[in-house]
GROMACS .gro file of C-alpha atoms in nm:
model
  349
    1MET     CA    1  -6.196  -3.439   1.717
    2GLU     CA    2  -6.573  -3.438   1.707
    3THR     CA    3  -6.721  -3.724   1.507
    4ASP     CA    4  -6.942  -3.493   1.298
    5LYS     CA    5  -6.650  -3.269   1.209
    6LEU     CA    6  -6.431  -3.567   1.123
    7LYS     CA    7  -6.703  -3.708   0.898
    8LYS     CA    8  -6.739  -3.377   0.715
    9MET     CA    9  -6.362  -3.359   0.672
   10VAL     CA   10  -6.348  -3.707   0.515
   11ASP     CA   11  -6.655  -3.643   0.297
   12ALA     CA   12  -6.509  -3.312   0.176
   13ALA     CA   13  -6.175  -3.475   0.099
   14LYS     CA   14  -6.334  -3.760  -0.096
   15MET     CA   15  -6.550  -3.526  -0.302
   16TYR     CA   16  -6.258  -3.291  -0.375
   17TYR     CA   17  -5.975  -3.539  -0.444
   18GLN     CA   18  -6.162  -3.843  -0.574
   19LEU     CA   19  -6.475  -3.704  -0.738
   20ASP     CA   20  -6.329  -3.373  -0.863
   21TYR     CA   21  -6.599  -3.159  -0.704
   22SER     CA   22  -6.526  -2.789  -0.669
   23GLN     CA   23  -6.513  -2.638  -0.321
   24GLN     CA   24  -6.833  -2.446  -0.398
   25GLU     CA   25  -7.012  -2.770  -0.495
   26ILE     CA   26  -6.890  -2.940  -0.176
   27ALA     CA   27  -7.010  -2.647   0.034
   28LYS     CA   28  -7.357  -2.675  -0.118
   29LYS     CA   29  -7.377  -3.052  -0.062
   30LEU     CA   30  -7.257  -3.035   0.300
   31GLY     CA   31  -7.451  -2.721   0.385
   32ILE     CA   32  -7.144  -2.523   0.489
   33SER     CA   33  -6.956  -2.220   0.357
   34ARG     CA   34  -6.680  -2.246   0.094
   35PRO     CA   35  -6.414  -2.110   0.337
   36THR     CA   36  -6.514  -2.386   0.579
   37VAL     CA   37  -6.457  -2.642   0.303
   38SER     CA   38  -6.111  -2.497   0.240
   39ARG     CA   39  -6.027  -2.527   0.611
   40LEU     CA   40  -6.154  -2.886   0.623
   41LEU     CA   41  -5.934  -2.983   0.325
   42GLN     CA   42  -5.630  -2.820   0.483
   43MET     CA   43  -5.695  -3.000   0.812
   44ALA     CA   44  -5.737  -3.330   0.625
   45LYS     CA   45  -5.381  -3.291   0.493
   46GLU     CA   46  -5.244  -3.185   0.830
   47GLU     CA   47  -5.407  -3.483   1.006
   48GLY     CA   48  -5.276  -3.728   0.748
   49ILE     CA   49  -5.622  -3.819   0.620
   50VAL     CA   50  -5.516  -3.690   0.280
   51GLN     CA   51  -5.166  -3.785   0.164
   52ILE     CA   52  -5.049  -3.650  -0.167
   53LYS     CA   53  -4.790  -3.856  -0.353
   54ILE     CA   54  -4.625  -3.724  -0.667
   55LEU     CA   55  -4.464  -3.978  -0.897
   56ASP     CA   56  -4.197  -3.789  -1.083
   57PRO     CA   57  -4.058  -3.999  -1.374
   58THR     CA   58  -3.765  -3.760  -1.410
   59GLN     CA   59  -3.644  -3.856  -1.062
   60ASP     CA   60  -3.598  -4.219  -1.166
   61ASN     CA   61  -3.441  -4.102  -1.490
   62GLU     CA   62  -3.188  -3.895  -1.299
   63ILE     CA   63  -3.091  -4.205  -1.101
   64LEU     CA   64  -3.055  -4.401  -1.424
   65ALA     CA   65  -2.848  -4.121  -1.577
   66ARG     CA   66  -2.610  -4.111  -1.279
   67GLY     CA   67  -2.579  -4.490  -1.298
   68LEU     CA   68  -2.487  -4.476  -1.666
   69GLU     CA   69  -2.229  -4.205  -1.604
   70GLU     CA   70  -2.065  -4.407  -1.330
   71ARG     CA   71  -2.084  -4.744  -1.506
   72TYR     CA   72  -1.959  -4.631  -1.846
   73GLY     CA   73  -1.739  -4.335  -1.756
   74LEU     CA   74  -1.960  -4.076  -1.925
   75GLU     CA   75  -1.937  -3.704  -1.862
   76LYS     CA   76  -2.312  -3.672  -1.907
   77ALA     CA   77  -2.611  -3.899  -1.956
   78VAL     CA   78  -2.960  -3.777  -2.042
   79VAL     CA   79  -3.240  -4.031  -1.994
   80VAL     CA   80  -3.574  -3.958  -2.158
   81SER     CA   81  -3.912  -4.103  -2.060
   82ALA     CA   82  -4.071  -4.268  -2.363
   83PRO     CA   83  -4.430  -4.394  -2.325
   84GLN     CA   84  -4.356  -4.721  -2.510
   85ASN     CA   85  -4.046  -4.926  -2.581
   86GLU     CA   86  -4.105  -4.910  -2.956
   87ASN     CA   87  -3.832  -4.791  -3.190
   88ARG     CA   88  -4.032  -4.529  -3.378
   89ILE     CA   89  -4.175  -4.375  -3.062
   90VAL     CA   90  -3.843  -4.379  -2.875
   91LYS     CA   91  -3.671  -4.211  -3.169
   92LYS     CA   92  -3.919  -3.922  -3.157
   93TYR     CA   93  -3.857  -3.855  -2.788
   94LEU     CA   94  -3.481  -3.883  -2.829
   95GLY     CA   95  -3.491  -3.630  -3.110
   96GLU     CA   96  -3.669  -3.377  -2.891
   97ALA     CA   97  -3.435  -3.432  -2.597
   98ALA     CA   98  -3.117  -3.413  -2.804
   99ALA     CA   99  -3.234  -3.097  -2.978
  100GLY     CA  100  -3.299  -2.938  -2.640
  101TYR     CA  101  -2.960  -3.046  -2.507
  102LEU     CA  102  -2.781  -2.899  -2.810
  103HIS     CA  103  -2.973  -2.575  -2.776
  104ASP     CA  104  -2.847  -2.548  -2.418
  105ILE     CA  105  -2.480  -2.625  -2.478
  106VAL     CA  106  -2.391  -2.474  -2.819
  107LYS     CA  107  -2.205  -2.145  -2.782
  108ASP     CA  108  -2.025  -1.891  -2.998
  109GLY     CA  109  -1.734  -2.040  -3.191
  110ASP     CA  110  -1.835  -2.406  -3.158
  111SER     CA  111  -1.768  -2.644  -3.446
  112ILE     CA  112  -2.028  -2.922  -3.471
  113GLY     CA  113  -1.983  -3.243  -3.668
  114VAL     CA  114  -2.299  -3.437  -3.758
  115THR     CA  115  -2.371  -3.772  -3.919
  116TRP     CA  116  -2.699  -3.889  -4.069
  117GLY     CA  117  -2.987  -4.136  -4.045
  118THR     CA  118  -3.344  -4.125  -3.917
  119THR     CA  119  -3.246  -4.062  -3.553
  120LEU     CA  120  -3.035  -3.760  -3.645
  121HIS     CA  121  -3.319  -3.645  -3.869
  122GLU     CA  122  -3.547  -3.640  -3.563
  123VAL     CA  123  -3.288  -3.430  -3.382
  124ALA     CA  124  -3.255  -3.190  -3.675
  125VAL     CA  125  -3.629  -3.128  -3.724
  126ASN     CA  126  -3.666  -3.049  -3.353
  127LEU     CA  127  -3.383  -2.796  -3.332
  128GLN     CA  128  -3.486  -2.447  -3.227
  129SER     CA  129  -3.307  -2.144  -3.363
  130LYS     CA  130  -3.032  -2.006  -3.137
  131HIS     CA  131  -2.856  -1.676  -3.195
  132VAL     CA  132  -2.492  -1.774  -3.179
  133ARG     CA  133  -2.197  -1.647  -3.379
  134ASN     CA  134  -1.918  -1.815  -3.569
  135VAL     CA  135  -2.060  -2.166  -3.531
  136ARG     CA  136  -1.948  -2.419  -3.790
  137ILE     CA  137  -2.157  -2.720  -3.901
  138VAL     CA  138  -1.974  -3.003  -4.080
  139GLN     CA  139  -2.096  -3.333  -4.224
  140MET     CA  140  -1.866  -3.598  -4.076
  141ASN     CA  141  -1.919  -3.884  -4.321
  142GLY     CA  142  -2.036  -3.942  -4.675
  143GLY     CA  143  -2.410  -3.983  -4.723
  144VAL     CA  144  -2.487  -4.016  -5.094
  145SER     CA  145  -2.706  -4.322  -5.147
  146TYR     CA  146  -2.666  -4.571  -5.432
  147SER     CA  147  -3.035  -4.659  -5.406
  148GLU     CA  148  -3.365  -4.479  -5.360
  149THR     CA  149  -3.324  -4.491  -4.982
  150ASP     CA  150  -3.294  -4.141  -4.834
  151THR     CA  151  -3.009  -4.100  -4.585
  152TYR     CA  152  -3.139  -3.751  -4.491
  153ALA     CA  153  -2.777  -3.633  -4.496
  154TYR     CA  154  -2.839  -3.307  -4.683
  155GLU     CA  155  -3.153  -3.216  -4.490
  156ILE     CA  156  -2.992  -3.285  -4.151
  157VAL     CA  157  -2.683  -3.075  -4.219
  158HIS     CA  158  -2.899  -2.797  -4.367
  159LEU     CA  159  -3.132  -2.789  -4.063
  160PHE     CA  160  -2.837  -2.781  -3.822
  161GLY     CA  161  -2.693  -2.487  -4.012
  162LYS     CA  162  -3.028  -2.306  -4.010
  163ALA     CA  163  -3.075  -2.359  -3.634
  164PHE     CA  164  -2.733  -2.218  -3.548
  165ASN     CA  165  -2.733  -1.935  -3.800
  166THR     CA  166  -2.451  -2.057  -4.023
  167THR     CA  167  -2.377  -2.196  -4.368
  168PRO     CA  168  -2.305  -2.570  -4.329
  169HIS     CA  169  -2.029  -2.768  -4.496
  170PHE     CA  170  -2.147  -3.076  -4.686
  171LEU     CA  171  -1.959  -3.391  -4.781
  172PRO     CA  172  -2.139  -3.492  -5.105
  173LEU     CA  173  -1.987  -3.838  -5.131
  174PRO     CA  174  -2.088  -4.200  -5.073
  175ALA     CA  175  -2.014  -4.334  -4.726
  176ILE     CA  176  -1.837  -4.645  -4.857
  177VAL     CA  177  -1.668  -4.711  -5.192
  178ASP     CA  178  -1.570  -5.038  -5.360
  179HIS     CA  179  -1.193  -5.000  -5.344
  180MET     CA  180  -0.945  -4.838  -5.110
  181LEU     CA  181  -0.769  -4.676  -5.407
  182VAL     CA  182  -1.095  -4.500  -5.497
  183LYS     CA  183  -1.118  -4.361  -5.144
  184GLN     CA  184  -0.757  -4.245  -5.153
  185ALA     CA  185  -0.812  -4.069  -5.485
  186ILE     CA  186  -1.124  -3.895  -5.353
  187GLU     CA  187  -0.955  -3.782  -5.033
  188ALA     CA  188  -0.656  -3.651  -5.227
  189ASP     CA  189  -0.876  -3.374  -5.367
  190ARG     CA  190  -0.792  -3.057  -5.173
  191HIS     CA  191  -1.155  -2.948  -5.143
  192ILE     CA  192  -1.265  -3.285  -5.004
  193ARG     CA  193  -0.963  -3.295  -4.774
  194LYS     CA  194  -1.059  -2.954  -4.636
  195ILE     CA  195  -1.407  -3.077  -4.535
  196LEU     CA  196  -1.266  -3.398  -4.385
  197ASP     CA  197  -1.015  -3.198  -4.181
  198MET     CA  198  -1.291  -2.967  -4.062
  199GLY     CA  199  -1.487  -3.270  -3.945
  200LYS     CA  200  -1.182  -3.402  -3.765
  201ASN     CA  201  -1.131  -3.068  -3.589
  202THR     CA  202  -1.486  -3.017  -3.461
  203ASN     CA  203  -1.517  -2.985  -3.084
  204ILE     CA  204  -1.872  -3.133  -3.078
  205ALA     CA  205  -1.979  -3.450  -3.258
  206VAL     CA  206  -2.341  -3.564  -3.280
  207PHE     CA  207  -2.400  -3.918  -3.399
  208THR     CA  208  -2.614  -4.229  -3.359
  209VAL     CA  209  -2.565  -4.602  -3.403
  210GLY     CA  210  -2.716  -4.812  -3.679
  211VAL     CA  211  -2.816  -5.177  -3.657
  212PRO     CA  212  -2.715  -5.434  -3.920
  213ASP     CA  213  -3.056  -5.548  -4.037
  214ASN     CA  214  -3.264  -5.504  -4.349
  215ASP     CA  215  -3.416  -5.181  -4.216
  216SER     CA  216  -3.074  -5.017  -4.184
  217VAL     CA  217  -3.028  -4.701  -4.389
  218VAL     CA  218  -2.664  -4.794  -4.454
  219ILE     CA  219  -2.750  -5.140  -4.583
  220ARG     CA  220  -3.046  -5.015  -4.788
  221ALA     CA  221  -2.829  -4.744  -4.944
  222GLY     CA  222  -2.659  -5.011  -5.156
  223TYR     CA  223  -2.299  -4.976  -5.039
  224PHE     CA  224  -2.228  -5.346  -4.983
  225ASN     CA  225  -2.165  -5.649  -5.198
  226PHE     CA  226  -2.252  -5.997  -5.079
  227GLU     CA  227  -1.914  -6.056  -4.913
  228ASP     CA  228  -1.942  -5.726  -4.725
  229LEU     CA  229  -2.284  -5.826  -4.597
  230GLN     CA  230  -2.151  -6.159  -4.472
  231VAL     CA  231  -1.896  -5.972  -4.260
  232VAL     CA  232  -2.148  -5.718  -4.134
  233TYR     CA  233  -2.420  -5.968  -4.045
  234SER     CA  234  -2.188  -6.217  -3.879
  235ARG     CA  235  -1.961  -5.986  -3.677
  236ALA     CA  236  -2.123  -5.648  -3.619
  237VAL     CA  237  -2.363  -5.526  -3.353
  238GLY     CA  238  -2.388  -5.185  -3.514
  239ASP     CA  239  -2.221  -4.900  -3.695
  240ILE     CA  240  -2.104  -4.551  -3.606
  241CYS     CA  241  -2.055  -4.317  -3.901
  242CYS     CA  242  -2.083  -4.628  -4.124
  243ARG     CA  243  -1.791  -4.797  -3.948
  244TYR     CA  244  -1.903  -5.133  -3.811
  245ILE     CA  245  -1.816  -5.241  -3.456
  246ASP     CA  246  -1.852  -5.555  -3.249
  247MET     CA  247  -1.982  -5.593  -2.893
  248ASN     CA  248  -1.657  -5.457  -2.749
  249GLY     CA  249  -1.649  -5.154  -2.975
  250ASN     CA  250  -1.373  -5.288  -3.201
  251LEU     CA  251  -1.385  -5.253  -3.577
  252CYS     CA  252  -1.528  -5.563  -3.745
  253SER     CA  253  -1.332  -5.534  -4.067
  254GLU     CA  254  -1.018  -5.333  -4.135
  255GLU     CA  255  -1.070  -5.384  -4.507
  256LEU     CA  256  -1.421  -5.239  -4.497
  257ASP     CA  257  -1.304  -4.957  -4.273
  258ARG     CA  258  -1.032  -4.861  -4.524
  259ARG     CA  259  -1.305  -4.808  -4.786
  260THR     CA  260  -1.520  -4.587  -4.563
  261ILE     CA  261  -1.513  -4.210  -4.615
  262GLY     CA  262  -1.540  -3.985  -4.314
  263ILE     CA  263  -1.422  -3.937  -3.962
  264ASP     CA  264  -1.225  -4.218  -3.795
  265LEU     CA  265  -1.388  -4.355  -3.481
  266SER     CA  266  -1.076  -4.283  -3.275
  267GLU     CA  267  -1.134  -3.913  -3.342
  268LEU     CA  268  -1.466  -3.925  -3.156
  269ARG     CA  269  -1.281  -4.001  -2.831
  270ARG     CA  270  -1.092  -3.672  -2.861
  271LYS     CA  271  -1.396  -3.446  -2.885
  272GLU     CA  272  -1.490  -3.201  -2.613
  273LYS     CA  273  -1.842  -3.340  -2.645
  274SER     CA  274  -1.901  -3.665  -2.833
  275ILE     CA  275  -2.278  -3.706  -2.821
  276LEU     CA  276  -2.443  -4.041  -2.893
  277VAL     CA  277  -2.819  -4.021  -2.950
  278ALA     CA  278  -2.967  -4.370  -2.959
  279GLY     CA  279  -3.221  -4.599  -2.797
  280GLY     CA  280  -3.502  -4.843  -2.855
  281PRO     CA  281  -3.512  -5.223  -2.826
  282CYS     CA  282  -3.322  -5.291  -3.148
  283LYS     CA  283  -3.025  -5.071  -3.060
  284VAL     CA  284  -2.923  -5.192  -2.714
  285GLU     CA  285  -2.632  -5.402  -2.840
  286ALA     CA  286  -2.507  -5.127  -3.071
  287VAL     CA  287  -2.523  -4.866  -2.793
  288TYR     CA  288  -2.343  -5.104  -2.561
  289GLY     CA  289  -2.068  -5.162  -2.819
  290ALA     CA  290  -2.025  -4.787  -2.865
  291LEU     CA  291  -1.997  -4.737  -2.489
  292ARG     CA  292  -1.747  -5.021  -2.456
  293GLY     CA  293  -1.541  -4.857  -2.729
  294LYS     CA  294  -1.545  -4.527  -2.533
  295TYR     CA  295  -1.659  -4.334  -2.841
  296PRO     CA  296  -1.918  -4.108  -2.671
  297ASN     CA  297  -1.873  -3.904  -2.355
  298VAL     CA  298  -2.239  -3.794  -2.365
  299LEU     CA  299  -2.529  -4.039  -2.407
  300ILE     CA  300  -2.890  -3.942  -2.476
  301THR     CA  301  -3.117  -4.246  -2.451
  302ASP     CA  302  -3.453  -4.370  -2.322
  303GLN     CA  303  -3.533  -4.523  -1.984
  304PHE     CA  304  -3.582  -4.874  -2.124
  305THR     CA  305  -3.241  -4.879  -2.291
  306ALA     CA  306  -3.081  -4.723  -1.983
  307LYS     CA  307  -3.216  -4.994  -1.755
  308THR     CA  308  -3.100  -5.270  -1.990
  309LEU     CA  309  -2.752  -5.120  -2.013
  310LEU     CA  310  -2.728  -5.105  -1.635
  311GLU     CA  311  -2.840  -5.470  -1.607
  312ARG     CA  312  -2.549  -5.588  -1.821
  313GLU     CA  313  -2.305  -5.820  -1.656
  314PRO     CA  314  -1.947  -5.688  -1.615
  315ASP     CA  315  -1.825  -5.910  -1.900
  316GLY     CA  316  -2.087  -5.766  -2.130
  317GLU     CA  317  -2.320  -6.066  -2.139
  318PRO     CA  318  -2.691  -5.991  -2.097
  319ASP     CA  319  -2.882  -6.153  -1.814
  320ALA     CA  320  -3.103  -6.451  -1.895
  321GLY     CA  321  -3.420  -6.252  -1.959
  322GLU     CA  322  -3.249  -6.002  -2.184
  323ALA     CA  323  -3.073  -6.280  -2.374
  324GLY     CA  324  -3.406  -6.441  -2.449
  325GLN     CA  325  -3.546  -6.119  -2.590
  326GLN     CA  326  -3.240  -6.067  -2.808
  327ALA     CA  327  -3.247  -6.424  -2.935
  328GLU     CA  328  -3.591  -6.357  -3.078
  329ARG     CA  329  -3.474  -6.038  -3.251
  330VAL     CA  330  -3.131  -6.108  -3.391
  331PRO     CA  331  -3.085  -6.320  -3.702
  332ALA     CA  332  -2.711  -6.263  -3.659
  333GLY     CA  333  -2.472  -6.456  -3.873
  334ARG     CA  334  -2.729  -6.523  -4.143
  335PRO     CA  335  -2.677  -6.281  -4.429
  336PRO     CA  336  -2.956  -6.242  -4.682
  337ALA     CA  337  -2.934  -6.464  -4.985
  338GLU     CA  338  -2.754  -6.300  -5.277
  339ARG     CA  339  -2.864  -5.941  -5.210
  340GLN     CA  340  -3.232  -6.024  -5.219
  341PRO     CA  341  -3.451  -5.714  -5.246
  342VAL     CA  342  -3.604  -5.623  -4.913
  343VAL     CA  343  -3.952  -5.493  -4.855
  344ASP     CA  344  -3.943  -5.121  -4.783
  345ARG     CA  345  -4.063  -5.075  -4.428
  346GLY     CA  346  -3.898  -4.736  -4.389
  347PRO     CA  347  -3.541  -4.646  -4.294
  348GLY     CA  348  -3.440  -4.764  -3.952
  349GLU     CA  349  -3.118  -4.599  -3.839
   0.00000   0.00000   0.00000
């Protein structure tokens, strides 16, 4: 190729791809026609002078999703790209992704059970209306707070019902009561039993995991006495539907579980779609525990959480770097002194 032509080709390519000149501006600067500029740019690509590389974040996410499905026996994993590994930001992106996923899969006649918390609230506010018939929305666990902390239970169930064109079924009860006899008396009511049975019989469940810290909606809602908190802080990595689990997905306290109103965790394993929406640096252990317990068959999470879950050792122990990060975060085993009031930094489930 002639040296002059090669030089013009390189100059045109630099101006177009690096300096954002238009083809008309390049033509004027080089003293050639605009069609000639177009031919030079095409030749630059054909000769390998210009090489266009597209970095598609969804491609890596698809690899992560397939890895999660294989590693944890999931039917489906959806991995979302969040710009920062910060809980509030991750939650926003998860809400959008989960809302989109639900919009795609919900069909006529589906029965959807939902829980509550700030993650599910993000899902609910992002739901788009879908014209489906005979869809049922059911609240799967109690959500009345004993404090000023908002569980968002009513708003979430209402927004789900609005999105899928149906009247939702609420469970206007606390999540946890003080005595098993109180729970038994409540559940003996035929109207309450009807809602609980509807939750049990849903074919789709949408839930998240909470973390046992002072930002937890469940803990801030005032359900626990000091002894309860000792159990939760010392044994639990998280909760699903207010039922606390350890790293292996086992219940932390049978006694506490017997006082909890709502769907049993074993029922989640029987759902056609049991959808866990969770991510962010504080929830890795809780998500891992839920996966070990085989409660979800669909996981919607962020790329940071996905990578950490795939780096887990087979026995569940984190690698050295991850362990160091968790050691800084977790004050596990140290319950707060005598129900001290906590500073309100916003609900964190």
